[in-house]
Amino acid sequence: MASEHRHVIRHDWTMQEIAALFEMPFNDLLAKAHGVHRLFFDPNTIEAASLLSIKTGGCPEDCAYCPQSVHYDTGVERGGLLDGEQVLDQARRAAEAGAQRFCMGAAWRRPRDRDIEAVAAFLPPIKALGLETCLTLGMLTPGQAQRLAEAGLDFYNHNLDTSPEFYQEIISTRTYEDRLQTLAAVREAGIRICCGGIIGMGEGVTDRVSLLQQLAALDPHPESVPINQLVQVPGTPLFGADKVEPLSFVRMIAVARILMPRSVVRIAAGRAQMDESTQALCFFAGANSVFLGECLLTTPNPEQDADQQLLARLGLRLTPQLAPEQGRGAAA
Ligand code: SAM
Ligand code: DTB
Ligand code: SF4
């Protein structure tokens, strides 16, 4: 698209510029975001990702939002790493349900090299189904990222979660710099990056501005930007936090779309607690990805029927899957 090439991709957005976007009249903000969206994407096509927890609970980190932390009593049952057949079985189901990407999450602070080997072996048969692969395993060394790239990994998810300023209110067991280092290792290995955050943790608008500034400063921008609305889980410190106003969530999506025009922006966690009109506004504001399937990692996602009906009512279609055995990079 000729106009796409005239649109400048920036990594130097200032806090003032981003704050001014958040303060725009709602209609002006949505018109601007939707205009950017149409320059870079087909506005009626949505990417579908499917999530599986491949290693659940017992995580030593203390992320205040997370039901899988060993520090909080949330009733999440702790499990070991699933075996390859269990994972492949779920990947097949995801492909049948129309998913384009299969995302696997593990409740680790950082995987051991032998964990990386086990997980790397999951990838080729999943890619052979025509699915893109994404992993989120915690912190990686450059060598581990390289190993996953060699195994054909398409995306690595590692969220910045919130602003650098608010981060220590949420997590004490690792630093923002740790997160940035893993992202650098993933980028260096040539794996595409999925990186976003969570809103609804008691942060202020300035923290949302600052999170988006950090994400947009990554060069290149993360190819996928998941925006999660906190799923409040009893037993976590953030249970009972003030709920996000639906229109604030829409504004977050719109500003993300404007700052990172080429990135796929996902309404990630929180759709089960979100009404359909809010989701529709998010799609108008530039969201073009969702998790499909009745479970996120440990918490519920909308029912398959409800999602199918919503997409049909909005005239949204799913991005076609790659032909089996022809997943991007499958032959690499
Ligand atoms: N342990 C790895 C890590 O933290 O990077 C990977 C798994 S972790 C569960 C992946 C992401 O899920 C977190 O970075 C966070 O953004 C999101 N998440 C976890 N619990 C959540 C919740 N209750 N609500 C919304 N998002 C959540
Ligand atoms: C992301 O940004 N959100 C997903 C995925 N990446 C790994 C995880 C959401 C988890 C929600 C809480 C749960 O189900 O445990
Ligand atoms: Fe562990 Fe990831 Fe949950 Fe933090 S978000 S407690 S690192 S599983």
Coordinates of C-alpha atoms and ligand atoms in Angstrom, one line a residue:
M1 CA 0.0 0.0 0.0
A2 CA 1.6 3.3 -1.1
S3 CA 0.2 5.3 1.8
E4 CA 1.7 2.7 4.3
H5 CA 5.2 3.6 3.1
R6 CA 4.6 7.3 3.9
H7 CA 3.7 6.5 7.5
V8 CA 6.7 7.0 9.7
I9 CA 7.4 4.2 12.2
R10 CA 8.8 5.8 15.3
H11 CA 10.6 4.6 18.4
D12 CA 11.0 8.0 20.0
W13 CA 7.5 8.8 21.2
T14 CA 7.7 11.2 24.2
M15 CA 5.6 10.8 27.4
Q16 CA 3.9 14.1 26.5
E17 CA 2.9 12.9 23.0
I18 CA 1.5 9.6 24.3
A19 CA -0.3 11.3 27.2
A20 CA -1.9 13.7 24.7
L21 CA -3.2 10.7 22.7
F22 CA -4.8 9.3 25.9
E23 CA -6.4 12.7 26.5
M24 CA -8.0 13.1 23.0
P25 CA -11.8 13.1 22.7
F26 CA -12.8 9.5 22.4
N27 CA -14.2 9.8 18.8
D28 CA -11.1 11.6 17.6
L29 CA -8.8 9.0 19.2
L30 CA -10.8 6.1 17.6
A31 CA -10.9 7.7 14.2
K32 CA -7.2 8.2 14.3
A33 CA -6.4 4.7 15.5
H34 CA -8.8 3.2 13.0
G35 CA -7.3 5.2 10.2
V36 CA -3.8 3.9 11.1
H37 CA -5.2 0.4 11.3
R38 CA -6.6 0.5 7.8
L39 CA -3.3 1.7 6.4
F40 CA -1.6 -1.5 7.6
F41 CA -4.2 -4.2 8.0
D42 CA -7.4 -5.6 6.6
P43 CA -9.8 -4.3 9.3
N44 CA -12.1 -7.3 9.0
T45 CA -9.5 -10.0 9.6
I46 CA -8.5 -11.2 13.1
E47 CA -5.6 -13.4 14.1
A48 CA -6.6 -16.4 16.4
A49 CA -4.1 -17.7 18.9
S50 CA -4.7 -20.6 21.2
L51 CA -3.0 -21.0 24.6
L52 CA -1.9 -24.1 26.5
S53 CA -0.2 -24.2 29.9
I54 CA 2.6 -26.8 29.4
K55 CA 3.9 -26.5 32.9
T56 CA 1.5 -25.2 35.6
G57 CA 1.9 -23.6 39.0
G58 CA 4.7 -23.6 41.6
C59 CA 6.5 -20.6 40.1
P60 CA 9.1 -19.0 42.4
E61 CA 8.4 -15.5 41.1
D62 CA 6.1 -13.2 43.1
C63 CA 4.1 -11.5 40.3
A64 CA 1.2 -10.0 42.2
Y65 CA -1.3 -10.8 39.5
C66 CA -0.4 -14.4 38.9
P67 CA -2.3 -17.4 40.1
Q68 CA 0.7 -19.6 39.4
S69 CA 3.1 -18.0 41.9
V70 CA 4.1 -20.3 44.8
H71 CA 3.8 -17.2 47.0
Y72 CA 0.0 -17.2 46.9
D73 CA -2.6 -19.7 47.8
T74 CA -4.9 -19.8 44.7
G75 CA -5.8 -23.4 44.5
V76 CA -4.0 -23.8 41.1
E77 CA -2.7 -27.4 41.0
R78 CA 1.0 -27.7 40.4
G79 CA 2.0 -30.0 37.5
G80 CA 5.2 -31.1 35.7
L81 CA 6.0 -30.4 32.0
L82 CA 3.4 -32.1 29.8
D83 CA 4.8 -34.7 27.3
G84 CA 5.0 -34.2 23.6
E85 CA 1.9 -36.2 22.8
Q86 CA -0.3 -34.3 25.2
V87 CA 0.9 -31.0 23.7
L88 CA 0.4 -32.2 20.1
D89 CA -3.1 -33.4 20.9
Q90 CA -4.0 -29.9 22.1
A91 CA -2.3 -28.3 19.1
R92 CA -4.4 -30.5 16.8
R93 CA -7.6 -29.3 18.6
A94 CA -6.5 -25.7 18.3
A95 CA -5.9 -26.1 14.6
E96 CA -9.3 -27.7 14.2
A97 CA -10.9 -24.7 16.0
G98 CA -9.3 -22.4 13.5
A99 CA -6.2 -21.1 15.4
Q100 CA -3.3 -19.7 13.5
R101 CA -0.8 -19.7 16.3
F102 CA -0.3 -22.1 19.2
C103 CA 1.1 -20.5 22.3
M104 CA 2.6 -22.6 25.1
G105 CA 3.2 -21.1 28.6
A106 CA 5.3 -22.4 31.4
A107 CA 5.3 -21.2 35.0
W108 CA 9.1 -20.9 35.2
R109 CA 11.4 -18.1 36.3
R110 CA 13.9 -19.4 33.8
P111 CA 14.1 -22.8 32.1
R112 CA 17.1 -25.1 32.5
D113 CA 18.9 -26.2 29.4
R114 CA 17.3 -29.6 29.6
D115 CA 13.8 -27.9 29.7
I116 CA 14.7 -26.0 26.5
E117 CA 15.6 -29.3 24.8
A118 CA 12.3 -30.9 25.9
V119 CA 10.3 -27.9 24.7
A120 CA 12.3 -27.6 21.4
A121 CA 11.2 -31.1 20.6
F122 CA 7.5 -30.1 20.7
L123 CA 7.9 -27.6 17.9
P124 CA 8.4 -29.5 14.6
P125 CA 5.2 -31.6 14.8
I126 CA 3.2 -28.5 15.8
K127 CA 4.6 -26.5 12.9
A128 CA 3.8 -29.5 10.6
L129 CA 0.1 -28.9 11.4
G130 CA 0.4 -25.5 9.8
L131 CA 0.4 -23.6 13.1
E132 CA 2.8 -20.8 14.1
T133 CA 4.5 -21.5 17.4
C134 CA 4.9 -19.2 20.4
L135 CA 6.6 -20.0 23.7
T136 CA 6.6 -18.1 27.0
L137 CA 9.0 -19.8 29.5
G138 CA 10.4 -16.9 31.5
M139 CA 13.9 -15.5 31.3
L140 CA 16.2 -16.9 28.6
T141 CA 20.0 -16.8 28.0
P142 CA 21.2 -15.8 24.5
G143 CA 22.2 -19.5 24.0
Q144 CA 18.7 -20.8 24.9
A145 CA 17.1 -18.3 22.6
Q146 CA 19.4 -19.4 19.8
R147 CA 18.5 -23.0 20.5
L148 CA 14.8 -22.3 20.2
A149 CA 15.4 -20.4 17.0
E150 CA 17.2 -23.4 15.6
A151 CA 14.2 -25.6 16.5
G152 CA 12.0 -23.3 14.4
L153 CA 10.3 -21.2 17.1
D154 CA 8.3 -18.4 15.5
F155 CA 7.5 -16.1 18.5
Y156 CA 8.6 -15.7 22.1
N157 CA 6.2 -14.0 24.5
H158 CA 7.8 -12.0 27.3
N159 CA 5.7 -9.1 28.7
L160 CA 7.0 -5.9 30.2
D161 CA 3.7 -6.0 32.1
T162 CA 3.7 -2.4 33.4
S163 CA 5.8 0.8 33.5
P164 CA 9.3 0.7 34.9
E165 CA 8.1 3.1 37.6
F166 CA 5.2 0.8 38.8
Y167 CA 7.0 -2.5 38.2
Q168 CA 8.4 -2.9 41.8
E169 CA 4.9 -2.6 43.2
I170 CA 4.0 -5.8 41.3
I171 CA 7.1 -8.0 41.2
S172 CA 10.1 -8.1 43.5
T173 CA 11.9 -11.2 42.3
R174 CA 13.2 -9.8 39.0
T175 CA 13.9 -6.4 37.4
Y176 CA 12.6 -4.6 34.4
E177 CA 16.2 -4.8 33.1
D178 CA 16.0 -8.6 33.3
R179 CA 12.9 -8.5 31.1
L180 CA 14.7 -6.2 28.5
Q181 CA 17.7 -8.5 28.4
T182 CA 15.6 -11.5 27.6
L183 CA 13.8 -9.6 24.9
A184 CA 17.2 -8.5 23.4
A185 CA 18.4 -12.2 23.4
V186 CA 15.2 -13.3 21.6
R187 CA 15.6 -10.5 19.0
E188 CA 19.2 -11.3 18.5
A189 CA 18.3 -15.0 17.9
G190 CA 16.0 -13.9 15.1
I191 CA 12.7 -14.9 16.8
R192 CA 9.8 -12.6 16.5
I193 CA 8.7 -10.9 19.7
C194 CA 5.3 -11.0 21.5
C195 CA 5.5 -8.3 24.2
G196 CA 2.8 -6.4 26.0
G197 CA 1.4 -5.8 29.4
I198 CA -1.5 -5.8 31.9
I199 CA -3.9 -3.1 32.9
G200 CA -6.1 -3.0 36.0
M201 CA -3.3 -3.6 38.6
G202 CA -3.9 -0.2 40.3
E203 CA -1.5 1.7 37.9
G204 CA -2.2 5.2 36.9
V205 CA -2.7 6.5 33.3
T206 CA 0.9 7.7 33.4
D207 CA 2.0 4.1 34.0
R208 CA 0.0 3.0 30.9
V209 CA 1.6 5.9 28.9
S210 CA 5.1 4.8 30.2
L211 CA 4.5 1.0 29.4
L212 CA 3.5 1.9 25.8
Q213 CA 6.5 4.2 25.5
Q214 CA 8.7 1.3 26.5
L215 CA 7.1 -1.0 24.0
A216 CA 7.3 1.5 21.2
A217 CA 10.9 2.2 22.0
L218 CA 11.8 -1.5 21.2
D219 CA 13.4 -1.4 17.7
P220 CA 11.9 -3.1 15.8
H221 CA 8.5 -2.9 17.5
P222 CA 7.3 -6.2 19.0
E223 CA 5.5 -8.1 16.1
S224 CA 2.7 -9.0 18.6
V225 CA 1.5 -6.8 21.4
P226 CA -0.9 -8.5 23.9
I227 CA -2.9 -6.1 26.1
N228 CA -4.2 -8.0 29.0
Q229 CA -6.9 -6.9 31.4
L230 CA -6.1 -8.2 34.8
V231 CA -8.0 -11.4 35.5
Q232 CA -8.5 -11.2 39.3
V233 CA -7.8 -14.5 41.0
P234 CA -8.7 -15.0 44.7
G235 CA -5.6 -15.5 46.7
T236 CA -3.4 -13.1 44.6
P237 CA -2.5 -9.7 46.1
L238 CA -4.3 -8.0 43.3
F239 CA -7.7 -9.7 43.9
G240 CA -10.1 -6.9 44.7
A241 CA -8.2 -4.2 42.8
D242 CA -10.3 -1.4 41.1
K243 CA -11.7 -2.7 37.9
V244 CA -10.7 -1.2 34.5
E245 CA -13.3 1.0 33.0
P246 CA -14.2 -0.5 29.6
L247 CA -13.5 2.7 27.7
S248 CA -10.1 2.9 29.3
F249 CA -9.3 -0.5 27.9
V250 CA -10.4 0.7 24.5
R251 CA -8.2 3.8 24.8
M252 CA -5.2 1.6 25.6
I253 CA -5.7 -0.5 22.5
A254 CA -6.2 2.6 20.3
V255 CA -2.9 4.3 21.6
A256 CA -1.0 1.0 21.1
R257 CA -2.3 0.8 17.5
I258 CA -1.2 4.4 16.8
L259 CA 2.3 4.0 18.3
M260 CA 3.0 0.5 16.8
P261 CA 1.2 0.6 13.4
R262 CA 2.6 -2.6 12.0
S263 CA 2.2 -4.7 15.1
V264 CA -0.6 -7.2 15.7
V265 CA -2.4 -5.9 18.8
R266 CA -4.2 -8.6 20.8
I267 CA -7.0 -8.3 23.3
A268 CA -5.4 -11.0 25.5
A269 CA -6.6 -11.9 29.0
G270 CA -9.8 -10.4 30.3
R271 CA -12.3 -11.0 27.4
A272 CA -14.4 -13.3 29.5
Q273 CA -15.0 -10.4 31.8
M274 CA -15.6 -7.9 29.0
D275 CA -18.9 -7.2 27.2
E276 CA -19.2 -7.6 23.5
S277 CA -19.6 -3.9 22.7
T278 CA -16.2 -3.2 24.4
Q279 CA -14.6 -5.9 22.3
A280 CA -16.2 -4.5 19.2
L281 CA -14.8 -1.0 20.0
C282 CA -11.4 -2.6 20.6
F283 CA -11.5 -4.2 17.1
F284 CA -12.5 -0.8 15.6
A285 CA -9.6 0.8 17.6
G286 CA -7.1 -1.5 16.0
A287 CA -7.1 -4.8 18.0
N288 CA -6.6 -7.6 15.5
S289 CA -5.9 -10.7 17.5
V290 CA -7.5 -12.7 20.3
F291 CA -7.0 -15.9 22.2
L292 CA -9.7 -18.5 21.1
G293 CA -10.5 -21.5 23.3
E294 CA -12.2 -21.9 26.6
C295 CA -9.1 -21.6 28.8
L296 CA -6.3 -19.1 28.9
L297 CA -3.5 -20.6 31.0
T298 CA -5.4 -21.3 34.2
T299 CA -8.5 -19.0 33.9
P300 CA -11.6 -19.1 31.7
N301 CA -11.8 -17.5 28.3
P302 CA -15.1 -16.9 26.4
E303 CA -16.9 -20.1 25.1
Q304 CA -16.2 -21.1 21.5
D305 CA -19.8 -20.5 20.5
A306 CA -20.0 -17.1 21.9
D307 CA -16.8 -16.1 20.1
Q308 CA -18.0 -17.5 16.8
Q309 CA -21.2 -15.6 17.1
L310 CA -19.5 -12.4 18.0
L311 CA -17.1 -12.6 15.1
A312 CA -19.9 -13.5 12.7
R313 CA -22.1 -10.5 13.9
L314 CA -19.1 -8.2 13.4
G315 CA -18.3 -9.7 10.0
L316 CA -14.8 -10.5 11.1
R317 CA -13.0 -13.5 9.6
L318 CA -10.0 -15.4 11.0
T319 CA -6.6 -15.1 9.2
P320 CA -6.4 -18.3 7.2
Q321 CA -4.1 -21.0 8.6
L322 CA -0.9 -22.0 6.7
A323 CA -1.1 -25.2 4.8
P324 CA 0.1 -28.2 6.9
E325 CA 3.8 -28.8 6.5
Q326 CA 4.2 -25.3 5.1
G327 CA 4.3 -23.3 8.3
R328 CA 6.5 -20.2 7.8
G329 CA 10.0 -21.4 8.5
A330 CA 8.9 -25.0 8.8
A331 CA 11.5 -26.2 6.5
A332 CA 14.3 -24.1 8.2
Ligands
SAM1 N1 6.4 -17.4 33.5 C1 6.6 -16.7 32.3 C2 6.6 -15.2 32.4 O1 6.1 -14.7 33.4 O2 7.2 -14.6 31.5 C3 5.5 -17.1 31.3 C4 4.1 -17.3 31.8 S1 3.2 -15.9 32.4 C5 1.8 -16.6 33.1 C6 2.8 -15.0 31.0 C7 2.1 -13.6 31.1 O3 0.7 -13.9 31.5 C8 2.5 -12.7 32.2 O4 3.6 -11.9 31.7 C9 1.3 -11.8 32.4 O5 1.4 -10.7 31.5 C10 0.2 -12.7 32.0 N2 -0.7 -12.9 33.1 C11 -0.5 -13.8 34.2 N3 -1.5 -13.8 35.1 C12 -2.4 -12.9 34.6 C13 -3.6 -12.4 35.1 N4 -4.2 -12.8 36.2 N5 -4.3 -11.5 34.3 C14 -3.8 -11.0 33.2 N6 -2.6 -11.5 32.7 C15 -1.9 -12.3 33.4
DTB2 C1 -0.2 -12.9 27.5 O1 0.1 -11.7 27.3 N1 -1.3 -13.3 28.1 C2 -1.4 -14.7 28.1 C3 -0.2 -15.1 27.3 N2 0.5 -13.9 27.0 C4 0.8 -16.1 27.9 C5 -1.5 -15.3 29.5 C6 -2.8 -14.8 30.2 C7 -2.9 -15.5 31.5 C8 -4.1 -15.2 32.3 C9 -4.2 -15.8 33.6 C10 -4.3 -17.3 33.5 O2 -5.1 -17.9 32.8 O3 -3.6 -18.0 34.3
SF4_3 FE1 5.7 -17.1 37.3 FE2 5.2 -16.0 35.0 FE3 3.3 -16.2 36.9 FE4 5.3 -14.5 37.2 S1 3.7 -14.4 35.6 S2 4.5 -15.9 38.8 S3 7.0 -15.6 36.2 S4 4.3 -17.9 35.8

